mmCIF file of C-alpha atoms in Angstrom:
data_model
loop_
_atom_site.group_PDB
_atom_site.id
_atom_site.type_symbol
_atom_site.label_atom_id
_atom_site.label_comp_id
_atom_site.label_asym_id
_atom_site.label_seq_id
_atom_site.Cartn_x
_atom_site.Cartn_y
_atom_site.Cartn_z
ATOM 1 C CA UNK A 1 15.657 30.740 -5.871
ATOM 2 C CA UNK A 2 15.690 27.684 -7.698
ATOM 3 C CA UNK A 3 16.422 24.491 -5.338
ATOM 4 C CA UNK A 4 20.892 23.775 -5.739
ATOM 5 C CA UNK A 5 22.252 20.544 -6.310
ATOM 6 C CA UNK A 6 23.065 19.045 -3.096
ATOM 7 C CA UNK A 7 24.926 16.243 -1.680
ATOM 8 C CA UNK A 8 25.119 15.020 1.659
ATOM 9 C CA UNK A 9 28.601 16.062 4.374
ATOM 10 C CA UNK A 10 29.035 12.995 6.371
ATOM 11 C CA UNK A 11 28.380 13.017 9.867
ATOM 12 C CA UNK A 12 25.979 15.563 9.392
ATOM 13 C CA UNK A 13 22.554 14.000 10.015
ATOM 14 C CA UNK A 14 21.051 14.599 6.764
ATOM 15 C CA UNK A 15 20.675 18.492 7.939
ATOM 16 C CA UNK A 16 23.799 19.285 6.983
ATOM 17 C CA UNK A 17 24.476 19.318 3.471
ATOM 18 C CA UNK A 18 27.084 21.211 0.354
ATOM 19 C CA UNK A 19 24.940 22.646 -2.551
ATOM 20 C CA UNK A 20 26.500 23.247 -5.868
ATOM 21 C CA UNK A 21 25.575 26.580 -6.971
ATOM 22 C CA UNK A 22 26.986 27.347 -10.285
ATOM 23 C CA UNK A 23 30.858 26.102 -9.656
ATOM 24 C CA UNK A 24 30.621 27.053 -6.399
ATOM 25 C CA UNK A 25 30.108 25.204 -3.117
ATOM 26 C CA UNK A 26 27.852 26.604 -0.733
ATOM 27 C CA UNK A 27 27.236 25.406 3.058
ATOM 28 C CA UNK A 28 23.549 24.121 3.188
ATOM 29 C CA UNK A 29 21.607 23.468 6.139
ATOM 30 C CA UNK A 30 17.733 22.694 7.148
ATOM 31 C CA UNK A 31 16.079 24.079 9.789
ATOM 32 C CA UNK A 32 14.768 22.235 12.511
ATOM 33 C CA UNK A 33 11.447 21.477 12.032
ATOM 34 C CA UNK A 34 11.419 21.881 8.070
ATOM 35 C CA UNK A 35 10.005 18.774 5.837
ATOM 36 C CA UNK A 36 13.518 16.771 4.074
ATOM 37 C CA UNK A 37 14.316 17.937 1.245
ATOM 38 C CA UNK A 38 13.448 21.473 2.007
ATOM 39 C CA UNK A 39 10.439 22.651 -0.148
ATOM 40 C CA UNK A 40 11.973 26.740 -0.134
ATOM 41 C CA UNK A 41 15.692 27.615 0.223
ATOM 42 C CA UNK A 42 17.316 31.145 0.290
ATOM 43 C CA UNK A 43 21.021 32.693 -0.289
ATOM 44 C CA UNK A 44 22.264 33.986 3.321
ATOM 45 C CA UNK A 45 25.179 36.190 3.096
ATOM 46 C CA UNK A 46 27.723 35.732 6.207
ATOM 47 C CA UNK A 47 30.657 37.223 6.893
ATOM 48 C CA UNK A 48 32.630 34.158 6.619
ATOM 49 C CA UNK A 49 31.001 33.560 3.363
ATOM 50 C CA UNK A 50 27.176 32.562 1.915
ATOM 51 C CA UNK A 51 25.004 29.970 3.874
ATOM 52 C CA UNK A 52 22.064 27.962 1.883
ATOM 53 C CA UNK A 53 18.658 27.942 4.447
ATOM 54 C CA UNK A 54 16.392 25.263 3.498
ATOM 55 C CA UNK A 55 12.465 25.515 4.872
ATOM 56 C CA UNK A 56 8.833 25.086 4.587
ATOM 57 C CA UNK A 57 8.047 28.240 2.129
ATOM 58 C CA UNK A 58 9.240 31.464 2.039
ATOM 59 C CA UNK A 59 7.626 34.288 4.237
ATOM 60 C CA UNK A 60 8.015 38.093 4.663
ATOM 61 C CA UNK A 61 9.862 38.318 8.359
ATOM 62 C CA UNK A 62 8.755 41.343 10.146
ATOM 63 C CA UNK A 63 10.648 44.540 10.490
ATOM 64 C CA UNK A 64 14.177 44.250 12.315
ATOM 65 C CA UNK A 65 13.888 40.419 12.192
ATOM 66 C CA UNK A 66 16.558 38.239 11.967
ATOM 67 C CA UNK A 67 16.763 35.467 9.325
ATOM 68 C CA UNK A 68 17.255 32.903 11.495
ATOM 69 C CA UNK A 69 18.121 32.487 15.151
ATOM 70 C CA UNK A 70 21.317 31.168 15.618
ATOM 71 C CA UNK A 71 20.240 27.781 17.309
ATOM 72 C CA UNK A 72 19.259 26.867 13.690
ATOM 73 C CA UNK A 73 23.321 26.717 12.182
ATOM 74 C CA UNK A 74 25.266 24.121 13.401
ATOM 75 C CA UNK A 75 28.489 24.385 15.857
ATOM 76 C CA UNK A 76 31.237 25.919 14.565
ATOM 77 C CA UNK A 77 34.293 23.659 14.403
ATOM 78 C CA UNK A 78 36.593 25.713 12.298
ATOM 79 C CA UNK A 79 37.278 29.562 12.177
ATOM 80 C CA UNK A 80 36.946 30.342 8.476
ATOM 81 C CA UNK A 81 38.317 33.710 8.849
ATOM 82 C CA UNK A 82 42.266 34.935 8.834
ATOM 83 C CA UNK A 83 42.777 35.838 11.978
ATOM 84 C CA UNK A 84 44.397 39.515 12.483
ATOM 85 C CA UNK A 85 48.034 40.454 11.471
ATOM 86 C CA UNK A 86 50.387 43.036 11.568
ATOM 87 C CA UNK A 87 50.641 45.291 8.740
ATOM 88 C CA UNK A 88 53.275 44.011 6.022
ATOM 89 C CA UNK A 89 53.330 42.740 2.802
ATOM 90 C CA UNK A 90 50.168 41.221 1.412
ATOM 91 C CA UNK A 91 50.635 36.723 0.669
ATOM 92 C CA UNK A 92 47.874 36.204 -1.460
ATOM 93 C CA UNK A 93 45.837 33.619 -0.264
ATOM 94 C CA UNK A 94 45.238 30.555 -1.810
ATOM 95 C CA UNK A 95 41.823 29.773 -3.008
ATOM 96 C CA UNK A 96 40.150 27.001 -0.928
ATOM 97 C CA UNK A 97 39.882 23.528 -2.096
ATOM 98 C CA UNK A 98 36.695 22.151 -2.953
ATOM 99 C CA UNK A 99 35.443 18.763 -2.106
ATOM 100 C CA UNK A 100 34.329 15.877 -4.514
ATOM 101 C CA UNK A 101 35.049 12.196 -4.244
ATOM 102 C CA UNK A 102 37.709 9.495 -4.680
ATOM 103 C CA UNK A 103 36.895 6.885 -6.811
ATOM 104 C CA UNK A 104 38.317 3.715 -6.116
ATOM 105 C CA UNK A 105 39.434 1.894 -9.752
ATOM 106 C CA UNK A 106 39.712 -1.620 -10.249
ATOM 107 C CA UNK A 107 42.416 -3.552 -10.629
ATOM 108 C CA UNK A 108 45.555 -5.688 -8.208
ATOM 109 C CA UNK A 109 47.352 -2.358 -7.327
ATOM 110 C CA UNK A 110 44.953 0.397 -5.465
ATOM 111 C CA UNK A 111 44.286 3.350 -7.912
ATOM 112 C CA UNK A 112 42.174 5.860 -7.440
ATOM 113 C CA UNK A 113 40.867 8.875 -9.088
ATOM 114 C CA UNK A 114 39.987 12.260 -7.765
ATOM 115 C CA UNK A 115 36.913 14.512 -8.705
ATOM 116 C CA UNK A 116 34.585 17.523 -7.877
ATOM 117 C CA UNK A 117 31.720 17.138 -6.231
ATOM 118 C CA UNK A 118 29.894 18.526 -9.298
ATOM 119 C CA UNK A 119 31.280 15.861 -11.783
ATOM 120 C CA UNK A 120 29.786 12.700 -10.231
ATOM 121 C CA UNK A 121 26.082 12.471 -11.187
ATOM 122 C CA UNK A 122 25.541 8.660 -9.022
ATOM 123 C CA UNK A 123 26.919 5.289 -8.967
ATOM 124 C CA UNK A 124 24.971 2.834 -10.506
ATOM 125 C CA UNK A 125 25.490 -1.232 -10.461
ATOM 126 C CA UNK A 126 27.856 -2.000 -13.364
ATOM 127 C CA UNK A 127 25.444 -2.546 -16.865
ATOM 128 C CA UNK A 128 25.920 -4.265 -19.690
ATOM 129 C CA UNK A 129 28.391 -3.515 -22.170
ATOM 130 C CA UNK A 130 27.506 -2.898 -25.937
ATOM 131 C CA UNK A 131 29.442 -1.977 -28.788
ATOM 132 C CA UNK A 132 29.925 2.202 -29.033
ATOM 133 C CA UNK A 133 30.686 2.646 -33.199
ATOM 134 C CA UNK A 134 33.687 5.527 -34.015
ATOM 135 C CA UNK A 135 34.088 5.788 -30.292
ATOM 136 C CA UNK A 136 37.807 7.387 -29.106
ATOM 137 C CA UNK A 137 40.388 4.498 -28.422
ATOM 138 C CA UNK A 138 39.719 5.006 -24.145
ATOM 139 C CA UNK A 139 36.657 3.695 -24.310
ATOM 140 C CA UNK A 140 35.168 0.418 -23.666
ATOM 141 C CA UNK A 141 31.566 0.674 -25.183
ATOM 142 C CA UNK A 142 27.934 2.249 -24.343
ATOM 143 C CA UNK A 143 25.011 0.940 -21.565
ATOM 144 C CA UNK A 144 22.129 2.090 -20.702
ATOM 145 C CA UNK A 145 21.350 3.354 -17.464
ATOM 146 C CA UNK A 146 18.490 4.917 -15.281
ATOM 147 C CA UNK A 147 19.806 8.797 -16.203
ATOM 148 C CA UNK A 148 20.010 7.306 -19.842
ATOM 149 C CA UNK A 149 23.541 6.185 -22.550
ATOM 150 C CA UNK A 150 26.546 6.507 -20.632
ATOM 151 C CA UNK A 151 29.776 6.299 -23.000
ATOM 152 C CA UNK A 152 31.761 3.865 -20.265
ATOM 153 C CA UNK A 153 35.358 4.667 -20.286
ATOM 154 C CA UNK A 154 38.647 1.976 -19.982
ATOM 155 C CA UNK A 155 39.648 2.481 -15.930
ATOM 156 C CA UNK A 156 43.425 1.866 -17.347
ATOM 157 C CA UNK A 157 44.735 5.053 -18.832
ATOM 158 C CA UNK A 158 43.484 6.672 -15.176
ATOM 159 C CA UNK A 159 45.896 4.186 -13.322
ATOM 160 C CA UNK A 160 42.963 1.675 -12.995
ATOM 161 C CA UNK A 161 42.780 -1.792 -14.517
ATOM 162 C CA UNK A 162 40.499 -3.537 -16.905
ATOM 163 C CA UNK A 163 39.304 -6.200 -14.929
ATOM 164 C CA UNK A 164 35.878 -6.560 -13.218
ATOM 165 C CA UNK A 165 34.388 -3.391 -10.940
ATOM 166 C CA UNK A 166 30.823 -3.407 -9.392
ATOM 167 C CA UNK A 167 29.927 -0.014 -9.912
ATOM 168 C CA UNK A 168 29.644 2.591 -12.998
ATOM 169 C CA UNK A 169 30.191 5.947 -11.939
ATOM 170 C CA UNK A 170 28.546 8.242 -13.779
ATOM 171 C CA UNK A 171 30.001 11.405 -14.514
ATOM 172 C CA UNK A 172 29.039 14.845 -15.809
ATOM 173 C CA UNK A 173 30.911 16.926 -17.992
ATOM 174 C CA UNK A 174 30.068 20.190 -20.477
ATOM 175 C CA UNK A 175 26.289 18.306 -20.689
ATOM 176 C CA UNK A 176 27.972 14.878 -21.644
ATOM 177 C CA UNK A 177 27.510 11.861 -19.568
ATOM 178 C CA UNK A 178 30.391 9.289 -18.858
ATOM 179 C CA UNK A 179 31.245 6.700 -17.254
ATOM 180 C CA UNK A 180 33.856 4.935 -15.198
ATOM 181 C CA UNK A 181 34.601 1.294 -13.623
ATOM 182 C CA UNK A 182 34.778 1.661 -9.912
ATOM 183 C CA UNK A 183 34.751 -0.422 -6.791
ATOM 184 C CA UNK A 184 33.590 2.317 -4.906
ATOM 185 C CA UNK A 185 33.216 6.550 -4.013
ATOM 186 C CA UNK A 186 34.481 7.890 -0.812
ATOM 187 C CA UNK A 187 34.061 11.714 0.207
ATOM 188 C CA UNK A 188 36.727 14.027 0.524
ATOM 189 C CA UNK A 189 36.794 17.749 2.086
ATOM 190 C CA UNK A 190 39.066 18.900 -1.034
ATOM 191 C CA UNK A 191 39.355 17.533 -4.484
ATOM 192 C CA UNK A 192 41.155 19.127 -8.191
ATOM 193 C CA UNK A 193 39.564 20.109 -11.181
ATOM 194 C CA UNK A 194 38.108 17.635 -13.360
ATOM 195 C CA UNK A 195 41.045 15.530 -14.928
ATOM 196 C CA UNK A 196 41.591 16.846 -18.400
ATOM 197 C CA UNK A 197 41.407 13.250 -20.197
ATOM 198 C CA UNK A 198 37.830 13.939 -18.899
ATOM 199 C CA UNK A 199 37.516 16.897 -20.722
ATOM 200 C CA UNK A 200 39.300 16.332 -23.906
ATOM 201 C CA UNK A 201 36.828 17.337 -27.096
ATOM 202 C CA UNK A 202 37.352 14.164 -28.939
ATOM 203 C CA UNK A 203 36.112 12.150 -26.161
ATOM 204 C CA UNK A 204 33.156 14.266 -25.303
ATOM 205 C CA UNK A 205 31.977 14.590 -28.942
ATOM 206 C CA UNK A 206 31.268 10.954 -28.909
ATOM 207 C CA UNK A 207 29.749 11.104 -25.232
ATOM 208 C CA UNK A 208 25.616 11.361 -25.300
ATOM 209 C CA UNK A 209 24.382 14.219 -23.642
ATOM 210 C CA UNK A 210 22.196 14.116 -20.288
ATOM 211 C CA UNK A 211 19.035 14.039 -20.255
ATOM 212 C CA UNK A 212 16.340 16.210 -18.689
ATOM 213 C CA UNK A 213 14.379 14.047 -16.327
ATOM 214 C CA UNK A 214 10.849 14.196 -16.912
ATOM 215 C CA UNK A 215 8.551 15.313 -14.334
ATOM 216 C CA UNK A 216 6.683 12.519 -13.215
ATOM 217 C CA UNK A 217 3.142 11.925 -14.476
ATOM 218 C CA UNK A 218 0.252 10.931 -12.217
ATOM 219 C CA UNK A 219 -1.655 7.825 -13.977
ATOM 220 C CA UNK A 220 -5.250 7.424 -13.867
ATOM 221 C CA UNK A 221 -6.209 4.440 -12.257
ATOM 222 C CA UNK A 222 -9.809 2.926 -11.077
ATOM 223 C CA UNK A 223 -10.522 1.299 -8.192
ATOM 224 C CA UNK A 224 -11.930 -2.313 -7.929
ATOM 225 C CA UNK A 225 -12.585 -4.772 -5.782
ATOM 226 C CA UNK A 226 -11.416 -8.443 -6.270
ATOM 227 C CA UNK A 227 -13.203 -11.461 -5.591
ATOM 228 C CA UNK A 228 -13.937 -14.925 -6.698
ATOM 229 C CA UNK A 229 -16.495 -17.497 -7.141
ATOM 230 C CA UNK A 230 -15.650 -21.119 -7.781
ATOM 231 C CA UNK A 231 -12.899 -20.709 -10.081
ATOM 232 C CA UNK A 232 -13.855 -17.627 -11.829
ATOM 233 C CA UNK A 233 -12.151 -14.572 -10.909
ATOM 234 C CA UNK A 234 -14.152 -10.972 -11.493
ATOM 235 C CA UNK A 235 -14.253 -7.048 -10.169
ATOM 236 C CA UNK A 236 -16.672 -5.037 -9.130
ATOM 237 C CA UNK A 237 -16.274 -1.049 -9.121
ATOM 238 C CA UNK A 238 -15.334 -0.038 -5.374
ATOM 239 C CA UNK A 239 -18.008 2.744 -5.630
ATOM 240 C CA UNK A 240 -20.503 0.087 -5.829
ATOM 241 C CA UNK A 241 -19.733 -1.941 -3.010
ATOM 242 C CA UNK A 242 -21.274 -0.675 0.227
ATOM 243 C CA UNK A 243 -19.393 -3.179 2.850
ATOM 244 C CA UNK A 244 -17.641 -6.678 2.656
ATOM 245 C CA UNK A 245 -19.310 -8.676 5.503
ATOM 246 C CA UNK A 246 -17.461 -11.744 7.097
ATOM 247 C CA UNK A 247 -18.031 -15.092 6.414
ATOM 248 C CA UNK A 248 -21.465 -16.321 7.405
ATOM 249 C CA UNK A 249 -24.306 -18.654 6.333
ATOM 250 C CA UNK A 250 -27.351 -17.196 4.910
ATOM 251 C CA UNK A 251 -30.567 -18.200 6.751
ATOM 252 C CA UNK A 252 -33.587 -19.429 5.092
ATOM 253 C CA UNK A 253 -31.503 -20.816 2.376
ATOM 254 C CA UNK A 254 -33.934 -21.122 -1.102
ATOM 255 C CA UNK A 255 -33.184 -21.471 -4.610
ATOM 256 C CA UNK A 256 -33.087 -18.600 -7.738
ATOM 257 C CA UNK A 257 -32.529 -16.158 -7.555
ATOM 258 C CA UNK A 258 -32.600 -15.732 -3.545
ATOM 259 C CA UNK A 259 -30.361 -18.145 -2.086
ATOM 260 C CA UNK A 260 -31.022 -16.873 1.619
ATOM 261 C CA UNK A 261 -30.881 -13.740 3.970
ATOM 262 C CA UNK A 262 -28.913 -11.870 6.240
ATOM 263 C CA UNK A 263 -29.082 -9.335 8.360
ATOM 264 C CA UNK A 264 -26.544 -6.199 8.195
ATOM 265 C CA UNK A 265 -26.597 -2.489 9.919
ATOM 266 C CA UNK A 266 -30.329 -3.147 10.478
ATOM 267 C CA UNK A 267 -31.199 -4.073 7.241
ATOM 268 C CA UNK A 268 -32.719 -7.676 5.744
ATOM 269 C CA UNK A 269 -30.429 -8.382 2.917
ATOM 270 C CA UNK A 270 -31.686 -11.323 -0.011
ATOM 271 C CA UNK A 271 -28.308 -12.771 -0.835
ATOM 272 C CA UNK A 272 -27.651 -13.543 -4.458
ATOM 273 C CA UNK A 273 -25.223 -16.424 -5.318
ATOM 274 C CA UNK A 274 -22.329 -15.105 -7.522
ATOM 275 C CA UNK A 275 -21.279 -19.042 -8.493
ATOM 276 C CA UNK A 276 -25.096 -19.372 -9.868
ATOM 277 C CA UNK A 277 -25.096 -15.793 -11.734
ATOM 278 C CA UNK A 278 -21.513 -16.360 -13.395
ATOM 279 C CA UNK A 279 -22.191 -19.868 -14.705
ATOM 280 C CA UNK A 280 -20.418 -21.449 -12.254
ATOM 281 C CA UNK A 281 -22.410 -23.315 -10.095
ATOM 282 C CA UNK A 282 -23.559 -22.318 -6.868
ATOM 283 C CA UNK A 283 -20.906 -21.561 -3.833
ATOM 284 C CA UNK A 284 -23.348 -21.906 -1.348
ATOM 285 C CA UNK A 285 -25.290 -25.048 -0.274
ATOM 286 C CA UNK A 286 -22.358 -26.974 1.326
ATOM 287 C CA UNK A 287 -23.006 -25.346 4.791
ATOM 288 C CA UNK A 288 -19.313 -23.471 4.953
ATOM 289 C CA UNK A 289 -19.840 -19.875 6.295
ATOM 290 C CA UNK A 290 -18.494 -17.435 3.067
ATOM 291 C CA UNK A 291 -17.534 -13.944 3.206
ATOM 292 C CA UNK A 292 -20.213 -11.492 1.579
ATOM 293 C CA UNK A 293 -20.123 -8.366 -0.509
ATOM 294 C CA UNK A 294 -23.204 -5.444 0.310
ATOM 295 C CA UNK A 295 -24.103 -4.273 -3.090
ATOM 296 C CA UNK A 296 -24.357 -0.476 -3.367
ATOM 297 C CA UNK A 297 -27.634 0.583 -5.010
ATOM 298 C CA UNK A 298 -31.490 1.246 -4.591
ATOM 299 C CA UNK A 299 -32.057 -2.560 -3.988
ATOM 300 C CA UNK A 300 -29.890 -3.613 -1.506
ATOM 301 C CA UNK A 301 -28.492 -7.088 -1.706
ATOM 302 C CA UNK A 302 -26.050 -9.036 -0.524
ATOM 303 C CA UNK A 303 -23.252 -11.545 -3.479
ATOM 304 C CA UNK A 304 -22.253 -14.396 -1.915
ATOM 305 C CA UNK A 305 -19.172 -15.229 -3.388
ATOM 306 C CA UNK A 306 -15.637 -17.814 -2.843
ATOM 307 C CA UNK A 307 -13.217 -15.346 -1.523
ATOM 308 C CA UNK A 308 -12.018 -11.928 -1.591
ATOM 309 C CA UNK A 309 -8.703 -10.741 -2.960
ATOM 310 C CA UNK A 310 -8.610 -7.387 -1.828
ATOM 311 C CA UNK A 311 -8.496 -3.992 -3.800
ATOM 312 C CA UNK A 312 -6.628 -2.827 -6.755
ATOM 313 C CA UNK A 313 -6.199 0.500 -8.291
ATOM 314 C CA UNK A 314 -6.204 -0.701 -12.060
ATOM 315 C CA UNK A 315 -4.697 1.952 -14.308
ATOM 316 C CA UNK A 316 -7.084 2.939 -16.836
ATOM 317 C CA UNK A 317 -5.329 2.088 -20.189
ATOM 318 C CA UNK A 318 -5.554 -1.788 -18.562
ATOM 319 C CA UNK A 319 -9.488 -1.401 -19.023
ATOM 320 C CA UNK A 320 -11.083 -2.248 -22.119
ATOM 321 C CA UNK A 321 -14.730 -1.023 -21.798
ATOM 322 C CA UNK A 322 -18.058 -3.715 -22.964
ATOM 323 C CA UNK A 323 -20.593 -1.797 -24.773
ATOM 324 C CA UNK A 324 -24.545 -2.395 -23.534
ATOM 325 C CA UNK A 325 -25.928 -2.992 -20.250
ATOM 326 C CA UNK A 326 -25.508 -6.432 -19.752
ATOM 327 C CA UNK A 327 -23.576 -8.024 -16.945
ATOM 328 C CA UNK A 328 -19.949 -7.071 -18.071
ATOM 329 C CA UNK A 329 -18.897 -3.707 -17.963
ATOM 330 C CA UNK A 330 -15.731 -3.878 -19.053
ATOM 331 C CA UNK A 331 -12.382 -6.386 -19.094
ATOM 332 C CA UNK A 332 -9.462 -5.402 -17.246
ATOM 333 C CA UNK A 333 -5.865 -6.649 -17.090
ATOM 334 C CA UNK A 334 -4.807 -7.825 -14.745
ATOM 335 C CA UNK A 335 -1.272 -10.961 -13.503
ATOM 336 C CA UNK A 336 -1.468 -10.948 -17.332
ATOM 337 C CA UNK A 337 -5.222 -12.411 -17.509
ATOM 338 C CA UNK A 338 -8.114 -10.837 -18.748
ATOM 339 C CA UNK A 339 -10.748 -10.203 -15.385
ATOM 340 C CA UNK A 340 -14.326 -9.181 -15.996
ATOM 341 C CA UNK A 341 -15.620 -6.217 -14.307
ATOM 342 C CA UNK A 342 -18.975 -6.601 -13.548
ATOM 343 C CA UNK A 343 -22.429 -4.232 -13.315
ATOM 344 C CA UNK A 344 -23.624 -4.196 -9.705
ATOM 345 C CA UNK A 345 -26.780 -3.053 -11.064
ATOM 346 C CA UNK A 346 -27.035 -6.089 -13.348
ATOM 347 C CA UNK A 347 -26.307 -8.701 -10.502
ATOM 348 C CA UNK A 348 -29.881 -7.340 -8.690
ATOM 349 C CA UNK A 349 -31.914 -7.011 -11.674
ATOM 350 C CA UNK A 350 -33.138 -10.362 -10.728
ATOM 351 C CA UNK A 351 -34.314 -9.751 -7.844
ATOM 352 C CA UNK A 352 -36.042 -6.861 -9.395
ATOM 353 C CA UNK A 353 -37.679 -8.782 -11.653
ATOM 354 C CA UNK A 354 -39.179 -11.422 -9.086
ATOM 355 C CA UNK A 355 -40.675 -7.941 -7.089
ATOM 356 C CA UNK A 356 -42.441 -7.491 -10.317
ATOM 357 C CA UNK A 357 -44.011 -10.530 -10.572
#
């Protein structure tokens, strides 16, 4: 079955929980164990009515199995069933009161209003205010909210008052969404029917219908690294850097394109200055031990550089490629400021050109 609505009983721990199925309010509880919110939930008929089991997944139980041992439900604090009576004339009973919530209205006198549990979508902080064109006379204007337009009604013709509330309370009603002042919503075991201003065809013809939430979409990002020489900020691709190494001073310290070596995982590493190769001047020379990045590739190297910012999983629509081969592979977006990603490849080719000669 599809997962219900649900909304938390207090006192119960977040395991114990009412779904809305429908109209109806059904018991809900997750087993011990299970991930919250329940992945799988099934329909349990009881005699004193249906219980909602929430799990893992749903599996076939073996033959003569029970659907749940009985640790899983919680204690039993009412009976829910009559007890036994003599035979005699037959009292109907009355049907049992659902819950909901009491919202508290603004204003000098306490007022509040009653409703089902299925009526109140959420309470949001109170939004702004704007001006809602042939709306019915009870209501004060539209705003935009996280579930989308809310027609926001006057608190006053529900006993309320018009002055200032910290909370909208959005409600649900045939598909329409509106809205009420409140100071606050406060659970109740038993509520009425949805008021029947709430309902009146007038007021929900001018009401926007809910939306369907969209499903949320994953967004491709790349991963870079951030560092810095001198002033100037760039990224490399993580895939090409093998290891950041901490701050150290080269040995041997020379001039271009090698400005020194060091030694890392048993390997000799020339160490390239990124100040010199970005136009900035060099970083090294001044004797202060600087943190290094291990370029990834058949020539290993090691880039000197200022400082290192850390990673940053840049989504790809903030990544405007650079055609060619040179130095820049692309310019990404990033604190509002254009950051060049650079070509690990590119950064060695020096070094691969003084092999040569």
């Amino acid at each position: 079955m599809d997962a219900p609505i649900l909304r938390p009983v207090p006192g119960g721990g977040g395991g114990l929980l009412v779904g809305l199925l429908g109209t109806s309010a059904v018991p809900a509880w997750v087993l011990p164990g299970a991930a919250r919110p329940a992945a799988a939930w099934v329909l349990v008929p009881e005699a004193e009515g249906a219980l909602l089991l929430g799990g893992d997944a749903l599996a076939e139980p073996p033959p003569g199995a029970p659907l749940a041992p009985a640790s899983a439900y919680p204690p039993a604090r009412l009976r829910l069933s009559q007890p036994e009576e003599a035979p005699g004339p037959t009292v109907p009973a009355e049907a049992p009161a659902r819950g909901g919530f009491r919202l508290s209205l603004p204003g000098p006198v306490p007022a509040a209003l009653d409703l089902p549990f299925g009526a109140l979508s959420r309470l949001l902080p109170m939004p702004l205010l704007h001006p809602a064109p042939d709306a019915p006379p009870e209501a004060l204007g539209l705003a935009w909210t996280p579930v989308g337009p809310v027609l926001v009604l006057d608190p006053r013709p529900f006993g309320g008052d018009a002055g200032e509330a910290p909370l909208l309370a959005v409600m649900l009603s045939a598909g329409r969404q509106t809205g009420l002042p409140c100071r606050g919503a406060t659970p109740m075991t038993a509520a009425p029917a949805l008021p029947a201003a709430l309902a009146r065809p007038a007021l929900l013809a001018a009401a926007p219908l809910a939306r369907v939430p969209e499903p949320a979409r994953e967004v491709p990002r790349r991963h870079v690294l951030l560092a810095s020489a001198g002033a100037a900020g760039f990224a490399l691709p993580l895939e090409e850097v093998a290891a950041v190494l901490p701050p150290q001073v080269p040995r041997n310290g020379g001039g271009e394109p090698v400005a020194g070596i060091v030694a890392h995982r048993g390997d000799v590493l020339p160490v390239l200055d990124a100040g010199a190769r970005l136009g900035q001047g060099p970083v090294l020379g001044r004797g202060q031990p600087l943190p290094l990045l291990r370029l990834a590739g058949p020539s290993p190297a090691a880039l000197a550089v200022s400082a290192v910012a850390g990673l940053r999983a840049v989504p790809e629509a903030d990544i405007a490629p650079v055609a060619g081969e040179g130095l820049v592979v692309a310019v990404l977006h990033l604190d509002d400021k254009p950051t060049p990603l650079l070509r690990a490849r590119a950064l060695t080719e020096a070094l691969a050109r003084g092999r040569a000669a």
